[in-house]
Coordinates of C-alpha atoms (C1' of nucleotides) in Angstrom, one line a residue:
Chain A
M1259 CA 43.8 82.7 9.8
P1260 CA 46.1 84.2 12.4
L1261 CA 45.8 83.2 16.0
E1262 CA 43.5 84.9 18.5
L1263 CA 44.1 85.4 21.9
F1264 CA 42.1 86.6 25.0
N1265 CA 44.4 90.0 26.4
T1266 CA 43.5 90.5 30.2
L1267 CA 44.7 94.0 29.2
S1268 CA 42.0 94.6 27.2
A1269 CA 39.9 92.1 28.1
K1270 CA 38.9 91.2 24.2
V1271 CA 39.9 88.4 21.7
E1272 CA 42.5 90.0 19.8
E1273 CA 44.8 88.9 16.9
F1274 CA 48.4 88.0 18.0
H1275 CA 51.2 89.4 16.0
P1276 CA 54.9 89.4 17.5
L1277 CA 56.5 92.6 18.4
E1278 CA 59.6 91.2 16.5
D1279 CA 59.3 89.1 13.0
N1280 CA 58.9 86.0 13.7
L1281 CA 60.2 85.8 17.3
V1282 CA 57.8 85.6 20.4
R1283 CA 58.7 86.2 23.6
M1284 CA 56.8 85.1 26.7
Y1285 CA 56.9 85.1 29.8
A1286 CA 54.9 82.4 32.8
C1287 CA 55.1 82.6 36.1
G1288 CA 56.4 79.2 37.6
P1289 CA 56.6 77.6 40.3
T1290 CA 57.2 78.4 44.0
V1291 CA 59.0 75.5 45.0
Y1292 CA 57.6 75.0 49.1
D1293 CA 56.2 71.5 48.4
Y1294 CA 55.0 69.3 45.5
G1295 CA 53.1 71.1 42.8
H1296 CA 49.8 70.2 42.6
I1297 CA 47.3 69.8 39.7
G1298 CA 45.6 73.0 39.8
N1299 CA 49.2 75.0 39.2
F1300 CA 50.0 71.6 36.2
R1301 CA 46.5 73.0 34.5
T1302 CA 48.3 76.1 34.0
F1303 CA 51.7 75.1 32.8
I1304 CA 49.8 72.8 30.5
V1305 CA 47.9 75.6 29.8
V1306 CA 51.4 77.3 29.3
D1307 CA 53.2 74.2 27.4
T1308 CA 50.0 74.3 24.8
L1309 CA 50.3 77.9 23.6
R1310 CA 54.7 77.5 23.2
R1311 CA 54.0 74.5 21.3
F1312 CA 51.0 75.9 18.6
L1313 CA 53.3 79.1 18.7
K1314 CA 56.5 76.9 17.8
Q1315 CA 53.7 74.6 14.9
S1316 CA 52.7 77.6 13.7
G1317 CA 56.1 78.8 12.6
Y1318 CA 57.5 81.2 15.7
Q1319 CA 60.9 80.5 17.5
V1320 CA 59.8 80.9 21.2
K1321 CA 61.9 82.6 23.6
H1322 CA 60.0 81.4 26.7
V1323 CA 61.3 81.9 29.9
M1324 CA 59.7 81.0 33.4
N1325 CA 61.1 82.0 36.8
V1326 CA 61.2 79.6 40.1
T1327 CA 60.1 81.4 43.0
D1328 CA 63.1 80.1 45.5
V1329 CA 61.9 82.5 48.3
D1330 CA 59.2 83.5 50.0
D1331 CA 57.8 83.5 53.2
K1332 CA 56.4 79.5 53.3
I1333 CA 59.7 78.3 52.1
I1334 CA 61.6 80.8 54.4
R1335 CA 59.6 79.0 57.5
N1336 CA 59.8 75.6 56.0
A1337 CA 63.4 76.0 56.0
A1338 CA 64.1 77.5 59.7
R1339 CA 61.8 74.4 60.8
D1340 CA 63.4 71.8 59.1
G1341 CA 67.0 73.4 60.0
V1342 CA 68.1 73.7 56.8
T1343 CA 68.9 76.8 54.1
V1344 CA 67.0 77.8 52.0
Q1345 CA 68.9 76.8 48.8
E1346 CA 68.7 73.4 50.5
Y1347 CA 65.7 73.3 51.2
T1348 CA 64.0 74.4 47.5
K1349 CA 66.4 72.3 45.8
K1350 CA 64.5 68.9 45.8
Y1351 CA 60.9 70.6 44.9
R1352 CA 62.8 72.2 42.2
Q1353 CA 63.7 69.1 41.1
A1354 CA 60.4 67.4 41.8
F1355 CA 58.7 70.1 39.5
L1356 CA 60.6 69.4 36.4
E1357 CA 60.2 65.4 37.2
D1358 CA 56.5 66.5 37.3
A1359 CA 56.3 68.3 34.0
D1360 CA 58.2 65.4 32.5
A1361 CA 55.8 63.0 33.2
L1362 CA 53.2 65.8 31.9
N1363 CA 55.3 65.9 28.5
I1364 CA 55.3 69.7 29.3
E1365 CA 58.7 70.9 27.6
H1366 CA 61.2 72.7 29.4
P1367 CA 61.1 76.5 28.4
E1368 CA 64.3 78.1 26.5
M1369 CA 65.1 79.5 30.1
L1370 CA 64.8 78.5 33.8
V1371 CA 65.8 81.1 35.8
N1372 CA 66.1 81.0 39.9
A1373 CA 65.1 84.3 42.0
T1374 CA 67.7 84.4 44.1
D1375 CA 70.1 84.4 41.3
H1376 CA 68.3 87.5 40.3
I1377 CA 69.0 89.6 44.0
Q1378 CA 71.1 92.0 43.5
E1379 CA 69.5 93.2 39.8
M1380 CA 66.4 93.1 42.0
A1381 CA 67.5 95.3 44.3
H1382 CA 69.1 97.6 41.5
L1383 CA 65.6 98.0 40.0
I1384 CA 64.3 98.9 43.2
A1385 CA 66.8 101.3 43.9
G1386 CA 66.3 102.3 40.2
L1387 CA 62.5 103.4 41.3
V1388 CA 63.4 105.1 44.6
G1389 CA 65.5 107.1 42.4
K1390 CA 62.2 108.1 39.8
G1391 CA 60.0 108.8 43.2
Y1392 CA 58.4 105.5 42.6
A1393 CA 59.7 103.5 46.0
Y1394 CA 59.9 104.7 49.3
R1395 CA 62.3 103.5 52.3
T1396 CA 60.2 103.0 56.0
D1397 CA 62.1 103.2 58.8
D1398 CA 62.8 99.4 59.3
G1399 CA 64.8 99.2 55.5
S1400 CA 62.0 97.9 54.0
Y1401 CA 61.1 99.3 50.3
Y1402 CA 57.3 100.0 49.1
F1403 CA 55.6 101.0 46.0
R1404 CA 53.9 104.3 45.6
I1405 CA 50.9 103.2 43.7
A1406 CA 49.3 106.7 44.1
K1407 CA 52.6 108.1 41.6
F1408 CA 51.7 104.9 38.9
P1409 CA 48.4 106.7 37.9
E1410 CA 47.5 103.9 35.8
Y1411 CA 47.6 101.0 39.1
G1412 CA 44.5 98.9 38.2
K1413 CA 44.1 98.3 34.8
L1414 CA 45.1 95.2 34.5
S1415 CA 42.2 93.5 37.1
K1416 CA 40.0 96.8 36.1
K1417 CA 39.9 97.7 39.7
D1418 CA 39.3 101.4 40.6
F1419 CA 42.3 102.8 43.4
A1420 CA 41.5 106.8 42.5
G1421 CA 39.5 106.4 46.1
M1422 CA 40.2 103.6 48.8
S1423 CA 37.4 100.8 47.2
D1424 CA 35.4 100.6 50.7
G1425 CA 34.5 97.0 50.6
A1426 CA 38.4 95.4 50.3
R1427 CA 39.9 95.1 53.7
V1428 CA 42.3 96.3 54.0
D1429 CA 45.6 95.1 55.2
V1430 CA 47.1 96.4 58.6
D1431 CA 50.9 96.3 58.5
E1432 CA 53.4 96.5 61.1
Y1433 CA 55.2 98.6 58.3
D1434 CA 54.9 102.3 57.9
K1435 CA 53.8 102.5 55.1
D1436 CA 52.4 105.7 52.9
N1437 CA 49.5 104.2 52.3
A1438 CA 47.8 100.8 53.0
R1439 CA 48.0 99.6 48.7
D1440 CA 51.3 100.4 48.3
F1441 CA 53.0 97.3 48.4
A1442 CA 56.3 95.3 49.4
L1443 CA 59.4 95.4 46.9
W1444 CA 62.0 94.6 49.6
K1445 CA 61.8 93.2 52.7
A1446 CA 64.1 94.8 55.9
P1447 CA 66.4 91.3 57.5
K1448 CA 64.7 89.8 60.6
P1449 CA 66.7 87.3 63.0
G1450 CA 67.2 83.9 61.6
E1451 CA 65.5 84.7 58.0
A1452 CA 67.6 84.6 54.6
R1453 CA 69.1 88.2 53.5
W1454 CA 71.2 89.3 51.2
E1455 CA 73.2 92.9 51.0
T1456 CA 72.4 94.5 48.5
E1457 CA 73.2 98.3 47.3
I1458 CA 69.9 98.9 49.3
G1459 CA 70.6 97.4 52.2
P1460 CA 70.4 93.4 53.8
G1461 CA 67.0 91.6 53.1
R1462 CA 65.0 90.0 50.5
P1463 CA 63.3 90.4 48.0
G1464 CA 59.2 91.1 47.6
W1465 CA 57.2 88.9 45.8
H1466 CA 56.7 91.0 42.1
I1467 CA 60.6 92.4 41.9
E1468 CA 61.7 89.0 40.6
C1469 CA 59.3 89.0 37.6
S1470 CA 59.9 92.4 36.7
T1471 CA 63.4 92.0 36.7
M1472 CA 64.2 88.8 35.1
S1473 CA 61.8 88.8 32.4
M1474 CA 63.2 92.8 31.4
K1475 CA 66.6 90.9 32.1
Y1476 CA 66.0 88.3 29.4
L1477 CA 63.1 89.0 27.4
G1478 CA 63.5 92.6 27.1
E1479 CA 61.5 96.3 28.2
S1480 CA 58.8 95.1 25.9
F1481 CA 57.8 91.4 25.0
D1482 CA 54.9 89.4 23.9
I1483 CA 53.3 87.1 26.3
H1484 CA 52.7 86.8 29.7
C1485 CA 51.0 84.1 31.4
G1486 CA 49.9 82.7 34.5
G1487 CA 47.1 81.5 36.6
E1488 CA 43.9 83.9 36.7
D1489 CA 44.8 84.5 41.1
L1490 CA 48.1 86.5 39.6
I1491 CA 45.6 89.1 37.6
F1492 CA 45.9 90.8 41.4
P1493 CA 47.9 91.8 42.9
H1494 CA 51.6 89.5 41.7
H1495 CA 50.8 91.4 37.8
E1496 CA 49.3 94.7 38.2
N1497 CA 52.3 95.5 40.6
E1498 CA 54.8 94.2 38.0
I1499 CA 53.2 96.6 35.8
A1500 CA 53.5 98.9 38.1
Q1501 CA 56.9 98.0 38.5
S1502 CA 58.1 97.4 34.9
E1503 CA 56.5 100.6 33.3
A1504 CA 57.1 103.0 35.9
M1505 CA 60.7 102.3 35.7
T1506 CA 60.8 101.8 31.9
G1507 CA 58.0 104.2 30.9
K1508 CA 56.8 101.7 28.8
R1509 CA 54.6 99.1 27.7
F1510 CA 55.8 96.2 29.5
V1511 CA 53.7 93.1 28.2
H1512 CA 51.7 93.2 25.0
V1513 CA 49.4 90.2 26.2
W1514 CA 48.4 89.0 29.2
V1515 CA 47.4 85.5 29.0
H1516 CA 45.7 83.6 32.1
S1517 CA 44.5 80.5 32.6
R1518 CA 41.4 79.5 34.9
F1519 CA 41.3 77.4 37.8
L1520 CA 40.0 73.9 38.5
L1521 CA 37.4 72.4 40.6
V1522 CA 37.9 69.0 42.1
E1523 CA 35.0 66.9 42.5
G1524 CA 33.2 69.8 42.0
E1525 CA 34.5 72.2 45.0
K1526 CA 37.8 74.2 45.0
M1527 CA 40.6 71.9 45.9
S1528 CA 42.0 73.2 49.1
K1529 CA 43.6 70.6 51.7
S1530 CA 40.9 71.0 54.5
L1531 CA 38.4 69.3 51.9
G1532 CA 40.5 66.7 51.3
N1533 CA 40.3 67.5 47.6
F1534 CA 44.5 68.7 47.6
Y1535 CA 46.4 66.3 44.6
T1536 CA 49.6 66.4 43.5
V1537 CA 50.8 64.9 39.8
R1538 CA 52.7 62.1 42.1
D1539 CA 49.0 61.5 44.2
L1540 CA 47.0 60.5 41.2
I1541 CA 49.8 58.4 39.5
L1542 CA 50.1 56.7 42.8
K1543 CA 46.4 56.5 42.6
G1544 CA 46.7 54.4 39.1
H1545 CA 46.4 57.1 36.7
K1546 CA 48.9 57.5 33.8
P1547 CA 49.9 60.9 33.2
S1548 CA 49.2 61.3 29.5
S1549 CA 45.2 60.7 31.7
I1550 CA 45.8 63.7 33.3
R1551 CA 47.7 65.7 30.5
F1552 CA 44.8 64.5 28.0
L1553 CA 41.7 65.9 30.9
L1554 CA 43.7 69.5 31.6
M1555 CA 44.1 69.9 28.3
S1556 CA 39.9 68.5 27.1
V1557 CA 38.9 72.3 28.4
P1558 CA 40.0 74.9 26.7
Y1559 CA 41.8 76.9 29.7
R1560 CA 39.4 80.2 30.1
K1561 CA 37.0 77.5 31.1
Q1562 CA 36.4 76.5 34.7
L1563 CA 37.6 72.5 34.2
N1564 CA 36.3 70.1 36.7
F1565 CA 38.7 67.4 37.5
T1566 CA 36.7 64.2 38.6
F1567 CA 37.9 60.9 38.7
D1568 CA 35.2 59.8 36.7
G1569 CA 36.5 62.4 34.1
L1570 CA 40.3 61.0 34.4
T1571 CA 38.7 57.4 33.3
Q1572 CA 36.9 59.1 30.5
A1573 CA 40.3 60.9 29.5
A1574 CA 41.9 57.4 29.7
N1575 CA 39.9 55.9 27.2
S1576 CA 39.8 58.7 25.0
V1577 CA 43.4 58.5 24.6
E1578 CA 43.2 54.8 24.3
R1579 CA 41.0 55.3 21.5
L1580 CA 43.5 57.7 19.8
R1581 CA 46.3 55.0 20.6
N1582 CA 44.6 52.0 18.6
F1583 CA 43.9 54.1 16.2
K1584 CA 47.3 55.2 15.4
L1585 CA 48.2 51.3 15.8
R1586 CA 46.0 50.2 13.4
L1587 CA 47.6 52.7 10.9
E1588 CA 50.9 51.7 11.3
S1589 CA 50.2 48.0 11.8
E1590 CA 47.3 47.2 9.0
P1591 CA 48.5 46.0 5.4
F1592 CA 46.2 48.5 3.5
P1593 CA 46.0 48.2 -0.5
E1594 CA 48.5 49.9 -2.5
G1595 CA 46.9 52.8 -4.3
T1596 CA 46.0 56.3 -2.9
S1597 CA 42.1 57.2 -1.7
E1598 CA 41.0 61.1 -3.0
A1599 CA 38.0 61.0 -0.1
I1600 CA 41.2 59.8 2.3
A1601 CA 43.2 62.9 1.4
G1602 CA 40.4 65.0 1.4
T1603 CA 39.3 63.6 5.1
A1604 CA 43.0 64.6 6.5
K1605 CA 43.4 68.2 5.0
K1606 CA 40.2 69.0 5.6
T1607 CA 41.3 67.8 10.0
S1608 CA 44.5 69.5 9.5
D1609 CA 42.7 72.6 8.9
E1610 CA 40.0 72.2 11.3
M1611 CA 43.4 71.3 14.0
R1612 CA 44.5 74.8 13.1
S1613 CA 41.6 76.8 13.3
G1614 CA 40.6 75.2 16.2
L1615 CA 43.6 75.9 18.0
D1616 CA 44.0 80.0 16.5
D1617 CA 41.0 80.4 18.2
D1618 CA 42.1 81.7 21.3
L1619 CA 43.8 77.8 21.8
N1620 CA 39.8 76.2 21.7
T1621 CA 41.3 72.5 22.8
A1622 CA 38.3 71.1 22.3
R1623 CA 37.1 72.0 19.0
A1624 CA 41.3 70.2 17.9
L1625 CA 40.0 67.0 19.6
G1626 CA 36.5 67.3 17.9
A1627 CA 38.4 67.4 15.0
V1628 CA 40.7 64.8 15.4
F1629 CA 37.7 62.3 17.1
D1630 CA 36.0 62.9 13.6
M1631 CA 39.1 61.9 11.5
V1632 CA 39.3 58.7 13.9
R1633 CA 35.5 57.9 13.0
D1634 CA 35.5 58.0 9.4
V1635 CA 38.3 56.8 8.7
N1636 CA 38.4 54.2 10.8
A1637 CA 34.4 52.9 8.8
A1638 CA 36.5 53.6 5.6
A1639 CA 39.6 50.9 6.3
D1640 CA 36.8 49.0 7.6
A1641 CA 35.0 49.1 4.2
G1642 CA 38.4 48.6 2.6
D1643 CA 38.4 52.3 1.4
V1644 CA 41.7 53.1 3.0
R1645 CA 44.8 52.4 0.5
K1646 CA 48.3 52.4 1.1
G1647 CA 49.0 55.8 0.0
D1648 CA 46.9 57.4 2.5
V1649 CA 48.3 56.2 5.8
L1650 CA 51.5 58.8 5.4
A1651 CA 49.2 61.9 5.1
L1652 CA 46.8 59.9 8.7
L1653 CA 50.2 60.1 10.5
Q1654 CA 51.1 63.4 10.0
V1655 CA 47.7 64.4 11.3
L1656 CA 48.3 62.4 13.9
Q1657 CA 51.9 63.5 14.3
Q1658 CA 50.2 67.9 13.8
F1659 CA 48.0 66.5 16.8
E1660 CA 51.1 65.1 18.6
E1661 CA 52.9 68.4 18.9
I1662 CA 50.8 70.2 20.8
F1663 CA 48.5 67.7 22.7
A1664 CA 52.4 64.6 23.4
V1665 CA 49.3 61.8 24.8
L1666 CA 49.8 59.3 22.0
K1667 CA 53.6 58.2 22.6
D1668 CA 52.9 56.0 24.9
D1669 CA 55.7 55.3 28.0
D1670 CA 53.3 55.9 30.6
A1671 CA 54.2 52.7 32.1
A1672 CA 57.7 53.9 32.3
K1673 CA 56.7 57.1 34.2
V1674 CA 54.2 55.3 36.8
R1675 CA 57.5 52.9 37.2
A1676 CA 59.5 56.1 38.0
T1677 CA 57.1 57.5 40.6
V1678 CA 57.0 53.8 42.4
E1679 CA 60.7 54.0 42.5
W1680 CA 60.3 57.3 43.9
A1681 CA 57.2 57.0 46.5
K1682 CA 59.6 53.9 48.2
S1683 CA 62.7 56.1 48.6
E1684 CA 60.1 58.4 50.2
G1685 CA 59.0 55.5 52.2
L1686 CA 55.1 55.6 50.8
E1687 CA 55.3 52.2 50.2
D1688 CA 51.8 52.0 51.9
K1689 CA 50.6 55.1 49.2
I1690 CA 51.1 52.8 45.9
S1691 CA 47.5 51.6 44.4
A1692 CA 47.2 48.2 42.8
E1693 CA 46.4 49.9 39.7
T1694 CA 49.5 51.7 39.9
A1695 CA 51.7 48.4 40.9
E1696 CA 50.0 46.8 37.8
L1697 CA 51.2 49.6 35.3
G1698 CA 54.1 49.8 36.5
K1699 CA 54.7 46.2 35.4
A1700 CA 54.4 46.9 32.0
A1701 CA 57.9 48.5 31.7
S1702 CA 59.0 45.5 33.0
L1703 CA 59.5 43.2 29.6
A1704 CA 61.3 44.1 26.7
D1705 CA 60.3 44.4 23.5
A1706 CA 62.5 41.6 22.4
D1707 CA 60.9 39.4 25.0
V1708 CA 57.4 40.6 23.7
E1709 CA 57.9 39.7 20.5
R1710 CA 59.3 36.5 21.1
L1711 CA 56.1 35.6 23.5
V1712 CA 54.0 37.0 20.5
A1713 CA 55.8 34.9 17.8
E1714 CA 54.8 31.9 19.8
H1715 CA 51.8 33.0 20.3
S1716 CA 50.9 33.6 16.6
Q1717 CA 52.7 30.1 15.2
A1718 CA 50.4 28.5 18.6
R1719 CA 47.2 29.8 17.0
K1720 CA 48.3 29.0 13.3
M1721 CA 48.8 25.7 15.0
R1722 CA 45.0 25.9 15.8
D1723 CA 46.8 25.0 19.6
F1724 CA 44.0 27.6 21.7
A1725 CA 45.2 26.7 24.6
R1726 CA 48.8 27.4 24.6
S1727 CA 47.9 30.7 22.8
D1728 CA 45.9 31.5 25.2
A1729 CA 47.7 30.9 27.8
I1730 CA 50.6 33.0 26.2
R1731 CA 48.1 35.8 26.2
A1732 CA 47.5 35.6 29.5
E1733 CA 51.3 35.8 30.8
L1734 CA 51.8 38.7 29.0
A1735 CA 48.6 40.0 30.2
E1736 CA 50.4 39.4 33.8
N1737 CA 53.3 41.6 32.9
G1738 CA 50.3 44.3 31.1
I1739 CA 50.7 43.6 27.9
I1740 CA 47.9 43.5 25.8
L1741 CA 47.9 41.1 22.4
E1742 CA 45.1 41.8 19.7
N1743 CA 44.4 39.5 17.0
T1744 CA 43.1 40.7 13.8
K1745 CA 42.1 39.3 10.7
D1746 CA 45.6 40.7 8.8
G1747 CA 48.3 39.2 12.3
V1748 CA 48.8 40.0 15.7
R1749 CA 49.2 43.5 17.5
W1750 CA 50.5 44.1 20.8
K1751 CA 50.7 47.0 23.3
R1752 CA 51.4 48.3 26.8
K1753 CA 48.3 48.7 29.2
Chain B
rG789 C1' 29.0 95.1 48.9
rG790 C1' 32.3 96.4 44.1
rC791 C1' 33.7 93.4 39.6
rG792 C1' 34.4 89.3 36.3
rC793 C1' 33.1 84.2 34.6
rG794 C1' 29.4 80.1 33.9
rG795 C1' 24.8 76.9 33.7
rU796 C1' 23.7 72.3 26.7
rA797 C1' 22.3 64.3 27.5
rC798 C1' 23.8 59.9 32.7
rC799 C1' 29.1 62.6 32.7
rC800 C1' 32.9 65.4 29.7
rA801 C1' 32.2 69.2 25.9
rA802 C1' 31.7 72.1 21.0
rG803 C1' 28.7 75.3 19.1
rU804 C1' 25.5 79.5 16.0
rG805 C1' 20.0 84.3 15.1
rG806 C1' 17.5 79.4 11.2
rU807 C1' 16.4 74.5 14.2
rA808 C1' 21.9 70.8 18.6
rA809 C1' 30.0 68.5 16.8
rG810 C1' 32.7 65.4 19.1
rG811 C1' 34.3 62.1 23.4
rG812 C1' 33.5 58.5 27.9
rA813 C1' 29.5 55.6 29.8
rG814 C1' 25.0 52.1 28.8
rA815 C1' 21.7 49.2 25.5
rG816 C1' 21.4 46.4 20.8
rG817 C1' 23.6 44.4 16.8
rU818 C1' 27.8 42.8 13.1
rC819 C1' 33.2 41.1 13.0
rU820 C1' 35.9 36.9 15.6
rG821 C1' 38.2 30.1 18.3
rC822 C1' 38.2 33.3 22.5
rA823 C1' 39.1 37.8 24.3
rA824 C1' 40.7 42.7 22.0
rA825 C1' 40.2 46.6 18.4
rA826 C1' 36.7 48.2 14.7
rC827 C1' 31.8 49.8 12.8
rC828 C1' 26.6 50.0 12.6
rU829 C1' 22.0 51.9 15.5
rU830 C1' 20.6 54.3 19.6
rU831 C1' 20.3 57.4 24.1
rA832 C1' 18.5 66.4 24.6
rU833 C1' 11.2 68.3 19.9
rG834 C1' 15.8 69.8 23.8
rC835 C1' 20.6 74.3 25.7
rG836 C1' 19.4 76.5 34.2
rU837 C1' 13.7 79.1 35.0
rG838 C1' 10.4 83.1 33.6
rG839 C1' 9.7 87.0 30.5
rG840 C1' 10.5 90.4 26.1
rU841 C1' 12.6 91.7 20.7
rU842 C1' 11.9 88.4 16.2
rC843 C1' 9.0 85.5 10.6
rG844 C1' 12.3 82.7 14.0
rA845 C1' 16.8 81.9 19.9
rU846 C1' 20.1 77.5 22.9
rU847 C1' 22.4 81.8 20.5
rC848 C1' 20.3 89.3 21.8
rC849 C1' 17.5 92.3 26.0
rC850 C1' 15.6 91.9 31.0
rA851 C1' 14.5 89.4 35.9
rC852 C1' 15.2 85.6 38.8
rC853 C1' 17.5 80.9 40.7
rC854 C1' 21.8 78.4 40.8
rG855 C1' 27.5 77.5 40.9
rC856 C1' 32.9 79.7 40.5
rG857 C1' 36.9 83.7 41.1
rC858 C1' 39.4 88.0 42.7
rC859 C1' 38.9 92.2 45.9
rU860 C1' 43.9 89.0 51.7
rC861 C1' 51.8 87.6 48.2
rC862 C1' 46.2 80.2 46.6
rA863 C1' 48.5 78.5 39.1

RNA sequence: GGCGCGGUACCCAAGUGGUAAGGGAGAGGUCUGCAAAACCUUUAUGCGUGGGUUCGAUUCCCACCCGCGCCUCCA
């Protein structure tokens, strides 16, 4: 069964097929690097990550380009406030974005491109639009796109601009536009602001032109998928279509994928409501990166996700159940042989996971399949019905799961520790919760040291010196290591 | 006002014209030196409310209530 995706342009779920052989060319709107990214941003980035991971798992070669918007009004304002250049200002937040993406196991796109590295190409595209009559210059040196010349304007957002929509507010601009709806391609320089000298004169680019320029430069005039948050449908993506298709006369993007906004504790996230969280905020409050990723992934991308602290705890427990299951498969000495029933379970789970994701990335369905397997196999193992020969197939199914969800590998402690170090370097010690400090500890003991203490613990238990063995377990617990005794021996994991 | 999405158990959540996956949490039990893990049982005659279509609707239609989004360069 092929992958099906909801295409905002057609407003339908469609079968996905790449334009060119086996190669998927996709573009995703990346961060505007004026501050640390919040969990809403990262829901969208995780959706993109899920898509690219699943495309690769499905056998496609993926070329994924993501832009970094490193010049806009906010950046210019903040840089001026801090008395630094735009480049200096954005460097820190661009780096922070990558760190947060790493913390959440978001894969890097094949290309991560900066707007400011493509200014001349943007100017060139604008010049081309002027040449074709789609753009015009105003007296102050700004350039605008003439939407009256592009009849299809509104096809993505399903808006009718034939007659000016009545209810919509129309912004009063200080510039001299032909039509209030025309949008800025290029902004004339203002004193003290970042500016570039180009073939169309001095100034800086409007927001939308960067994505048209960079996506077509690296992916071609027509490519497969363009992703972003739902808020970008209008005006950003609508404007990209107008700019690009006006220039090339070709269909710009084939499938538009938009992720729904999330709510925090039932309300829209906003600084004024005090429910605005960055990834770093949550880690410093004692939540693991894997919990955050799991929660953000557990709700299909077209459904509103209510992000709550209760949900974060639930996610942590769910991840723990999966990790425990994997640990059991890896450490328990199962009897020789194979079981047809278990092989069937593995196959069924693998198929259902795939068809769930094929179904417009229904991550909830995929999760259901995996948890079904966990319960069935645990029960079979308790009954002695899982054999050594079944383990590989089961681990492969978990691997298939991990390739998409990326929450089984337990490196939370190290990541938490890195965030703690960052907080200290920023003078944010008071933001570090007790839980976070506790989690960070789990990364402090090396495996070899843990193994030595675990061996001592086992030896003490054999001698039935429970006082000694419990003392060692308590000591390890102090350092964030959890010991579990099973009938087949001891195993351990980091908190 | 225009356009669009959603309301499923304590919480998260899948789903279908034929009688409600899965996870978390709670309760009871099994196992166990203890702890943990794991398993079993249990928690919606019910899927926002009221009508309608149908042999039969949570699933289709209508109305209403509630939440949310876009229409202002917020993912």
